[in-house]
PDB file of C-alpha atoms in Angstrom:
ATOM      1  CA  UNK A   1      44.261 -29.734 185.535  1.00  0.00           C
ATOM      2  CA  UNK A   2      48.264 -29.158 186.978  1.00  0.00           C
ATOM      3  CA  UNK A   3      50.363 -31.961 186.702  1.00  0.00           C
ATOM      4  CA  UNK A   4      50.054 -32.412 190.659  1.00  0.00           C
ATOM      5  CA  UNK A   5      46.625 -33.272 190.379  1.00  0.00           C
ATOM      6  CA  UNK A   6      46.800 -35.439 187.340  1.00  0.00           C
ATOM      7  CA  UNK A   7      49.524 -37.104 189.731  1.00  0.00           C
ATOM      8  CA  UNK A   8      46.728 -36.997 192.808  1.00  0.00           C
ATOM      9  CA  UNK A   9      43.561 -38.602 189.960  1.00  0.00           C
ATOM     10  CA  UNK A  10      45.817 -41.251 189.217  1.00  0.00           C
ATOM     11  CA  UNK A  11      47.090 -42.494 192.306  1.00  0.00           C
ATOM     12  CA  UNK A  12      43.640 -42.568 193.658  1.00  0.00           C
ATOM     13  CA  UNK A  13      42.619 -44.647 190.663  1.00  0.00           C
ATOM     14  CA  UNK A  14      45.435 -46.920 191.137  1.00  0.00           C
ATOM     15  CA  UNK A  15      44.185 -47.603 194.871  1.00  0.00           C
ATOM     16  CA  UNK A  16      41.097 -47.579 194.242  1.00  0.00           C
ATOM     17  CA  UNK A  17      41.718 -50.528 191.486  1.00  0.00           C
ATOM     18  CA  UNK A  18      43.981 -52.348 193.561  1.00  0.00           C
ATOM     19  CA  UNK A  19      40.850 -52.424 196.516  1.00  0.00           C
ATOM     20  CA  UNK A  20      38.244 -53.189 193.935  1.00  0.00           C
ATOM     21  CA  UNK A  21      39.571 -54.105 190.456  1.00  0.00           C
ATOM     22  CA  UNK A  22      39.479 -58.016 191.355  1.00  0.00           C
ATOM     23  CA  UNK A  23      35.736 -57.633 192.257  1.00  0.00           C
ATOM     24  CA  UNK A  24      35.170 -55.378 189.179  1.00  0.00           C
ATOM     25  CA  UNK A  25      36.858 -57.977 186.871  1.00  0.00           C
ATOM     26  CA  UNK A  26      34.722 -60.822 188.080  1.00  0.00           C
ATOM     27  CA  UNK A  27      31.404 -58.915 187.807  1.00  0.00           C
ATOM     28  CA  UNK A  28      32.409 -58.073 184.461  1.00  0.00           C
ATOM     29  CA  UNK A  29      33.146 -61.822 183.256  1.00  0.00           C
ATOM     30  CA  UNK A  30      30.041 -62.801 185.449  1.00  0.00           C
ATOM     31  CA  UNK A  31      27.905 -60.785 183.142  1.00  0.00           C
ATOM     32  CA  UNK A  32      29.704 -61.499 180.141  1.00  0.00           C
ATOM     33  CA  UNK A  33      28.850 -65.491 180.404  1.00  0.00           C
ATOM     34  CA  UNK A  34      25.590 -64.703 181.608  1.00  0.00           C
ATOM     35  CA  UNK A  35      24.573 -63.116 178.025  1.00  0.00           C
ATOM     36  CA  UNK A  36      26.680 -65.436 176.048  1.00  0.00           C
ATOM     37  CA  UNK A  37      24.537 -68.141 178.295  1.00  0.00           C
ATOM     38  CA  UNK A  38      20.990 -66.210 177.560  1.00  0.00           C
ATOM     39  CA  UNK A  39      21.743 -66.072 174.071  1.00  0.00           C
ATOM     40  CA  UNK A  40      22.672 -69.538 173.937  1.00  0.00           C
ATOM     41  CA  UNK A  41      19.768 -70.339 175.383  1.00  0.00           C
ATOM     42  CA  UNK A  42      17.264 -68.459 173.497  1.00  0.00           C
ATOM     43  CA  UNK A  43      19.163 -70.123 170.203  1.00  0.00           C
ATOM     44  CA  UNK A  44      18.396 -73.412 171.191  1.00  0.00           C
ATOM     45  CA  UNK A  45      15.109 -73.034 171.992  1.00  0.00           C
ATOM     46  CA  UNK A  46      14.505 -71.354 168.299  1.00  0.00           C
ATOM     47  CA  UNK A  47      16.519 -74.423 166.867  1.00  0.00           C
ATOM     48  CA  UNK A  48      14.153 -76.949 169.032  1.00  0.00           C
ATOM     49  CA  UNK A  49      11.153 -74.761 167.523  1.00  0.00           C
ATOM     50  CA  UNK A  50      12.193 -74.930 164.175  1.00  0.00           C
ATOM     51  CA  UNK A  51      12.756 -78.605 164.552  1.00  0.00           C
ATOM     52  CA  UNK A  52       9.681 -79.394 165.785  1.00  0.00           C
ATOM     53  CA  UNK A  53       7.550 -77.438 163.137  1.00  0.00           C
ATOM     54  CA  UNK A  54       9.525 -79.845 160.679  1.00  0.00           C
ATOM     55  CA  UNK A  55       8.310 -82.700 162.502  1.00  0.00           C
ATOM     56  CA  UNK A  56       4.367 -81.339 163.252  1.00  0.00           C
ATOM     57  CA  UNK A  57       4.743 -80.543 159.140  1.00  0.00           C
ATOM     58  CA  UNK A  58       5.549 -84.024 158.084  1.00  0.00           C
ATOM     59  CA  UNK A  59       2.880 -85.253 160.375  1.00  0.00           C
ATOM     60  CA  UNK A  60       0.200 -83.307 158.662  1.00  0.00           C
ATOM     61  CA  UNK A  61       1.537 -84.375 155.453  1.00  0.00           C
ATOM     62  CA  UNK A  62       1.398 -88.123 156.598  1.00  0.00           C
ATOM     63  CA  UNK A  63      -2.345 -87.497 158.028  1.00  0.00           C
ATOM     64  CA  UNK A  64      -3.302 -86.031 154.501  1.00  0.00           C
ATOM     65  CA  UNK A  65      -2.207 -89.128 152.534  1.00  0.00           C
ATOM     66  CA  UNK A  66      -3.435 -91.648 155.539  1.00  0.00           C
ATOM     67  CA  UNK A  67      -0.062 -92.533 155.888  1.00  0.00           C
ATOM     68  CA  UNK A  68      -0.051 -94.692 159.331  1.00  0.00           C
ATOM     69  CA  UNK A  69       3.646 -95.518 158.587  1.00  0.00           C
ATOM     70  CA  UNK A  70       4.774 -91.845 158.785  1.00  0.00           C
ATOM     71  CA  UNK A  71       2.068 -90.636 161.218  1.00  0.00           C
ATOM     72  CA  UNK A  72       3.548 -93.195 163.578  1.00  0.00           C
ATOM     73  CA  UNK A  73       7.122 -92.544 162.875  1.00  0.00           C
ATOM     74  CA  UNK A  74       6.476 -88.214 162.977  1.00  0.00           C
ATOM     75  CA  UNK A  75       5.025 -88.258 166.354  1.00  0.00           C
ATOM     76  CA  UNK A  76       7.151 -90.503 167.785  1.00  0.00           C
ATOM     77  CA  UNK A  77       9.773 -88.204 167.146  1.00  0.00           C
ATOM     78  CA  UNK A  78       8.803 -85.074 168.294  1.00  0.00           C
ATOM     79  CA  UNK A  79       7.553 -86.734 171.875  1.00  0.00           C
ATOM     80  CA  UNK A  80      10.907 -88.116 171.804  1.00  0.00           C
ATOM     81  CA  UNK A  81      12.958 -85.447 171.274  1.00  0.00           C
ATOM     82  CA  UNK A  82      10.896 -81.970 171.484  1.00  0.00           C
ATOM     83  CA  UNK A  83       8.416 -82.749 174.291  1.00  0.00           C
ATOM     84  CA  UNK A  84       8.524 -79.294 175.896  1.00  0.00           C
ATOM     85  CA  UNK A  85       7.153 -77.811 172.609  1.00  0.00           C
ATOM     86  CA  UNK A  86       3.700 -77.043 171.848  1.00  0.00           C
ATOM     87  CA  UNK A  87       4.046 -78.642 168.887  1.00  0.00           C
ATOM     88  CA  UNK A  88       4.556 -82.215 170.151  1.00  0.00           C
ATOM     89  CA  UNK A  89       0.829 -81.916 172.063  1.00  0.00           C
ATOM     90  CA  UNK A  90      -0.745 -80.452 168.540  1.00  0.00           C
ATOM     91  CA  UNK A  91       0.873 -83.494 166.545  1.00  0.00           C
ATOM     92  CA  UNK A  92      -0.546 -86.119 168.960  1.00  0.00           C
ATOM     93  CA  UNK A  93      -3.785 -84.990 168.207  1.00  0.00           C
ATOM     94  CA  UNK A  94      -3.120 -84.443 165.000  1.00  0.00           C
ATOM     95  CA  UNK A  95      -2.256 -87.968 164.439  1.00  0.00           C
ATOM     96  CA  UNK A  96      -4.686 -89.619 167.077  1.00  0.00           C
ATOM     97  CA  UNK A  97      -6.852 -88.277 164.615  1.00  0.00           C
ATOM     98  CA  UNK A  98      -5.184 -89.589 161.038  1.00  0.00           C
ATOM     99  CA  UNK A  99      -4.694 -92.702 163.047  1.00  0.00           C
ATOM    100  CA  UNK A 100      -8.359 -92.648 164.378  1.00  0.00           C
ATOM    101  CA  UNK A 101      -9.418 -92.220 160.331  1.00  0.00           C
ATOM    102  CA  UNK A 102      -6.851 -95.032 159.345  1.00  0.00           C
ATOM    103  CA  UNK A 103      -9.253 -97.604 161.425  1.00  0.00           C
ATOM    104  CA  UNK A 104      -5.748 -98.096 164.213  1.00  0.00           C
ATOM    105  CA  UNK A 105      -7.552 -97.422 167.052  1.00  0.00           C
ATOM    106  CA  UNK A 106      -5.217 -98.839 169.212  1.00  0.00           C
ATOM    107  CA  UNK A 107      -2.540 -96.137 167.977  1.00  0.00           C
ATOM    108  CA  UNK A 108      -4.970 -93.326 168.014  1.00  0.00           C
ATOM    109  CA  UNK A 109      -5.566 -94.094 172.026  1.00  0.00           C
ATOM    110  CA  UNK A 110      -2.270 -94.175 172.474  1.00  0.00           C
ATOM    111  CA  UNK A 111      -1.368 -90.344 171.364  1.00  0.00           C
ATOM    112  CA  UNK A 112      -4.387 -89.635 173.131  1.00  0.00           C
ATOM    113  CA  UNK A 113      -3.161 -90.560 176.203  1.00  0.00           C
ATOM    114  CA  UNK A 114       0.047 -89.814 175.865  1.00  0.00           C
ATOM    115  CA  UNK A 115      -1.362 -85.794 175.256  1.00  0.00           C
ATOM    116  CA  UNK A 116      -3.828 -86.303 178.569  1.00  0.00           C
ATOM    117  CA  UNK A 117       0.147 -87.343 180.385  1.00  0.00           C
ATOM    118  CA  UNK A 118       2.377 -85.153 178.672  1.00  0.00           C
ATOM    119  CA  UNK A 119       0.668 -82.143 177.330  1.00  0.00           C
ATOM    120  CA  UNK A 120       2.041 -78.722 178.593  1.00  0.00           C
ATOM    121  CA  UNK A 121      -0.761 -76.767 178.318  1.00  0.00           C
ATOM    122  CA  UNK A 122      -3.814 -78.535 180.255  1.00  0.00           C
ATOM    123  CA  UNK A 123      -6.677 -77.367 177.289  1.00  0.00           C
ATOM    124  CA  UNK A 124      -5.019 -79.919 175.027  1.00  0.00           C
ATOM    125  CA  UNK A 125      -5.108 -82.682 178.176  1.00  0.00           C
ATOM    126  CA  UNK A 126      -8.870 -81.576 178.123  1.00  0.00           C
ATOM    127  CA  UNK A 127      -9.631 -82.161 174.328  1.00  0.00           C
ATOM    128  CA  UNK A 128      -7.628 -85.321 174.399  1.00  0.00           C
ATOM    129  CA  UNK A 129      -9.923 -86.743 177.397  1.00  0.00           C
ATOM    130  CA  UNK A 130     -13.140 -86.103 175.088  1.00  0.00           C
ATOM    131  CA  UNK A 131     -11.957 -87.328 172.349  1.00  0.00           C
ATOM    132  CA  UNK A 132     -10.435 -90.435 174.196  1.00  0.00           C
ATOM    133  CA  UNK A 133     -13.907 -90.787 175.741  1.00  0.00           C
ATOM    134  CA  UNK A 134     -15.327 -90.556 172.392  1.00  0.00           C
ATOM    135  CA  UNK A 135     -13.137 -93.471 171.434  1.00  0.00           C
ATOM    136  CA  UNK A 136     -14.079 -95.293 174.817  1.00  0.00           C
ATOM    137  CA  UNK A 137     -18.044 -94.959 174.080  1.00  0.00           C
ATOM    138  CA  UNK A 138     -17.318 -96.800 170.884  1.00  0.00           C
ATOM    139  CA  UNK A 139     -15.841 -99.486 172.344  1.00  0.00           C
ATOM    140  CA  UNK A 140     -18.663 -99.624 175.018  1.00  0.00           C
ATOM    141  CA  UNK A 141     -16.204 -99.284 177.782  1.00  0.00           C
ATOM    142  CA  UNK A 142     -18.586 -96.388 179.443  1.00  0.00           C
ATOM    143  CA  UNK A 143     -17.508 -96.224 182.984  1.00  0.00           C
ATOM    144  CA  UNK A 144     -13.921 -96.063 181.830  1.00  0.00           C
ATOM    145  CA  UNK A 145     -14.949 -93.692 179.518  1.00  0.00           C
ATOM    146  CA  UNK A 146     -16.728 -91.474 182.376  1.00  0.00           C
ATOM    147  CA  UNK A 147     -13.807 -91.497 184.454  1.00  0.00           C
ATOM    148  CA  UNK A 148     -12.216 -88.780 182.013  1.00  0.00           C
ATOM    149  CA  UNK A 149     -14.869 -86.670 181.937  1.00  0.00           C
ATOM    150  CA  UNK A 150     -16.337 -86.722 185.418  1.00  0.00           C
ATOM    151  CA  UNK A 151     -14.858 -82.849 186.024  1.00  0.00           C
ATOM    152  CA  UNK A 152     -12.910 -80.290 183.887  1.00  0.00           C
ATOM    153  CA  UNK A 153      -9.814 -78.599 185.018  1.00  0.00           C
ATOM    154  CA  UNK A 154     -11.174 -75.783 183.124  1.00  0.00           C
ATOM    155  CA  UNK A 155     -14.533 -73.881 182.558  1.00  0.00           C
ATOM    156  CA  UNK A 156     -13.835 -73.632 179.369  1.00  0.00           C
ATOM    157  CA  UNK A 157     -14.507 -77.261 178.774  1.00  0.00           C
ATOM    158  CA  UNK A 158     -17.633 -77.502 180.909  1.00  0.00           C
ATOM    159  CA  UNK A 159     -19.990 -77.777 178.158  1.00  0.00           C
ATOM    160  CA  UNK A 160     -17.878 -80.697 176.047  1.00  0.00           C
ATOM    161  CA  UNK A 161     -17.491 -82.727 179.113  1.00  0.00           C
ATOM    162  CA  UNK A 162     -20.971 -82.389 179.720  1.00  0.00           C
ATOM    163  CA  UNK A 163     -22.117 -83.281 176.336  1.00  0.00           C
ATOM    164  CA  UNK A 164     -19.363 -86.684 175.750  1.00  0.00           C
ATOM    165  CA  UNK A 165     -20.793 -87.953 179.451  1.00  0.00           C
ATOM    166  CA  UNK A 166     -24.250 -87.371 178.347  1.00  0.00           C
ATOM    167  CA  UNK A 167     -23.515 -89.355 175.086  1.00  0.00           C
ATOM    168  CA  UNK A 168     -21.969 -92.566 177.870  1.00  0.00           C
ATOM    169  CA  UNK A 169     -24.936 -92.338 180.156  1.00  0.00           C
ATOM    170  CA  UNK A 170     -27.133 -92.511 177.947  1.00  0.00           C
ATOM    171  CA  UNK A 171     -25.477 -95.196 176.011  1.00  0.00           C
ATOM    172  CA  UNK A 172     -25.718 -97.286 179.702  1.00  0.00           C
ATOM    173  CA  UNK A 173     -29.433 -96.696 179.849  1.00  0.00           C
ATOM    174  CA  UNK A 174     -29.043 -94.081 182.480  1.00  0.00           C
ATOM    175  CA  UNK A 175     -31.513 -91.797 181.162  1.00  0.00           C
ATOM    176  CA  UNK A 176     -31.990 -89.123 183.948  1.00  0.00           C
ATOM    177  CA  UNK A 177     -28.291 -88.293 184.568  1.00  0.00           C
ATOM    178  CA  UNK A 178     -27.862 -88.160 180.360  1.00  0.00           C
ATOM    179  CA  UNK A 179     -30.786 -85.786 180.714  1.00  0.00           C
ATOM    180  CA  UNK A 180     -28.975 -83.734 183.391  1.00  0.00           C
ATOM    181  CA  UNK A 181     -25.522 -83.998 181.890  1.00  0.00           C
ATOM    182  CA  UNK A 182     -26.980 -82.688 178.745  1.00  0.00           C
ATOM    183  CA  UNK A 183     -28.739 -79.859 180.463  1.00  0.00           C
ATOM    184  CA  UNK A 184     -25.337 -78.844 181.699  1.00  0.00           C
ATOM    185  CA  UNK A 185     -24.071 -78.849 178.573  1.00  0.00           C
ATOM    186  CA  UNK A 186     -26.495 -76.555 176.848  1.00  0.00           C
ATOM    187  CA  UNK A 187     -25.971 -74.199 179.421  1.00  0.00           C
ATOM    188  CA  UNK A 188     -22.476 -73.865 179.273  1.00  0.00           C
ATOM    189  CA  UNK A 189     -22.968 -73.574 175.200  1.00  0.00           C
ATOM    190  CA  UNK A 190     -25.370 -70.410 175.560  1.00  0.00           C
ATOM    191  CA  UNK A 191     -24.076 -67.377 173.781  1.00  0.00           C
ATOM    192  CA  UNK A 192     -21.349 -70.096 171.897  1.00  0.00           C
ATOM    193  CA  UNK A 193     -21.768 -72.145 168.452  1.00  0.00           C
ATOM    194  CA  UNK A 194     -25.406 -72.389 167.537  1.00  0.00           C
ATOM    195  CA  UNK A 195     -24.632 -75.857 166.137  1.00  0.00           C
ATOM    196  CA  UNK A 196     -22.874 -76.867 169.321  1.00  0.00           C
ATOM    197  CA  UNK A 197     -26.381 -76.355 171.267  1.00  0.00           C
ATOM    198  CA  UNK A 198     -28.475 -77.622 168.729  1.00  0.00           C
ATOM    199  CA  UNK A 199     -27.061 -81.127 168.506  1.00  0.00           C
ATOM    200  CA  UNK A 200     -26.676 -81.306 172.167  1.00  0.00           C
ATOM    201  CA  UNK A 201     -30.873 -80.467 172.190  1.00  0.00           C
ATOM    202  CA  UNK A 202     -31.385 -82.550 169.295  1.00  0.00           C
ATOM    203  CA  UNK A 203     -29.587 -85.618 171.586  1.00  0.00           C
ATOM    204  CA  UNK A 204     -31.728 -84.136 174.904  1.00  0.00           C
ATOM    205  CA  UNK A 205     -34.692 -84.510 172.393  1.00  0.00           C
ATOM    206  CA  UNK A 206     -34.177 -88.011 171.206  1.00  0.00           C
ATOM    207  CA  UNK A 207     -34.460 -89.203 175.290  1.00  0.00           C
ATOM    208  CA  UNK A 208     -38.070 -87.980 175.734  1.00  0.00           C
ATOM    209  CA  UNK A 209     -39.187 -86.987 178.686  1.00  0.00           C
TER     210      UNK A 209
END
């Protein structure tokens, strides 16, 4: 290339950066705070992770040793602070459940519910509302104990819902509709757990005909 057009190159690059550098510079920074933003992002959602995990661990280990103190304290924490994890819906069951063992029913209702309201993903709304229902048809409160389990959101729960409103209707005397609800249930358990359908049968059984 002759000096002339070395001359020519560069004075074209000089207007075309003095129509476009601005525009260039800005779109350059733009994306630059855009990654440092993504990666700060995706860092803080590992941290809140990591966090949480802590939190779900120390529940487990407060469950194990029937620890109400620490159940209480470990799930309190992680609705508090790392709700939008999966692992503050897994530790309120977890503890409805060491709480539930412990004989404080009042605090075992109270994760439960607090999963059916807060849970992200709706299959652990749906467990909590059978086992809360569970809870409910041991305290004879039936019809608020049917309310949860009139319908699934899910097919997937079809045969569990069937099965806990089977066990409240038939715990009101309503023999017919336990009959049908368990019917329902044994035909969404075909092709599942064996033991599944054979208590629901064994409860279909026990109503006569």
């Amino acid at each position: 290339m002759s000096y002339h057009d070395e001359q020519e190159t560069l004075e074209n690059l000089k207007a075309w950066w003095a129509q476009w550098g601005n525009a260039v510079t800005w779109l350059v920074l733009i994306a630059a705070i855009a990654t440092a933003s993504w990666n700060g992002w995706n860092y803080w959602q590992r941290k809140q992770t990591s966090d949480a995990v802590v939190l779900y661990e120390q529940a487990q280990q407060a469950v194990d040793a029937g620890n109400k103190d620490m159940m209480t304290r470990s799930a309190a924490d992680i609705e508090s602070q790392f709700s939008h994890t999966p692992y503050a819906q897994m530790t309120a069951l977890l503890v409805a459940r060491g709480l539930y063992q412990a004989n404080d029913v009042a605090g075992a209702k109270a994760q439960l519910q607090w999963t059916i309201a807060h849970a992200k993903d709706q299959e652990f709304a749906e467990l909590a509302r059978v086992r809360l229902a569970g809870v409910l048809l041991d305290e004879k409160a039936y019809d608020d104990g049917l309310k949860l389990v009139a319908e699934p959101a899910s097919d997937a729960f079809k045969g569990l819902f069937a099965d806990r409103r089977g066990d409240l209707l038939a715990a009101l005397g309503k023999r017919d509709d336990a009959r049908h609800a368990y019917q329902i249930a044994l035909d969404a358990f075909s092709g599942g757990d064996p033991s599944e359908k054979q208590l629901v049968q064994f409860k279909l059984d026990a109503l006569g005909s």
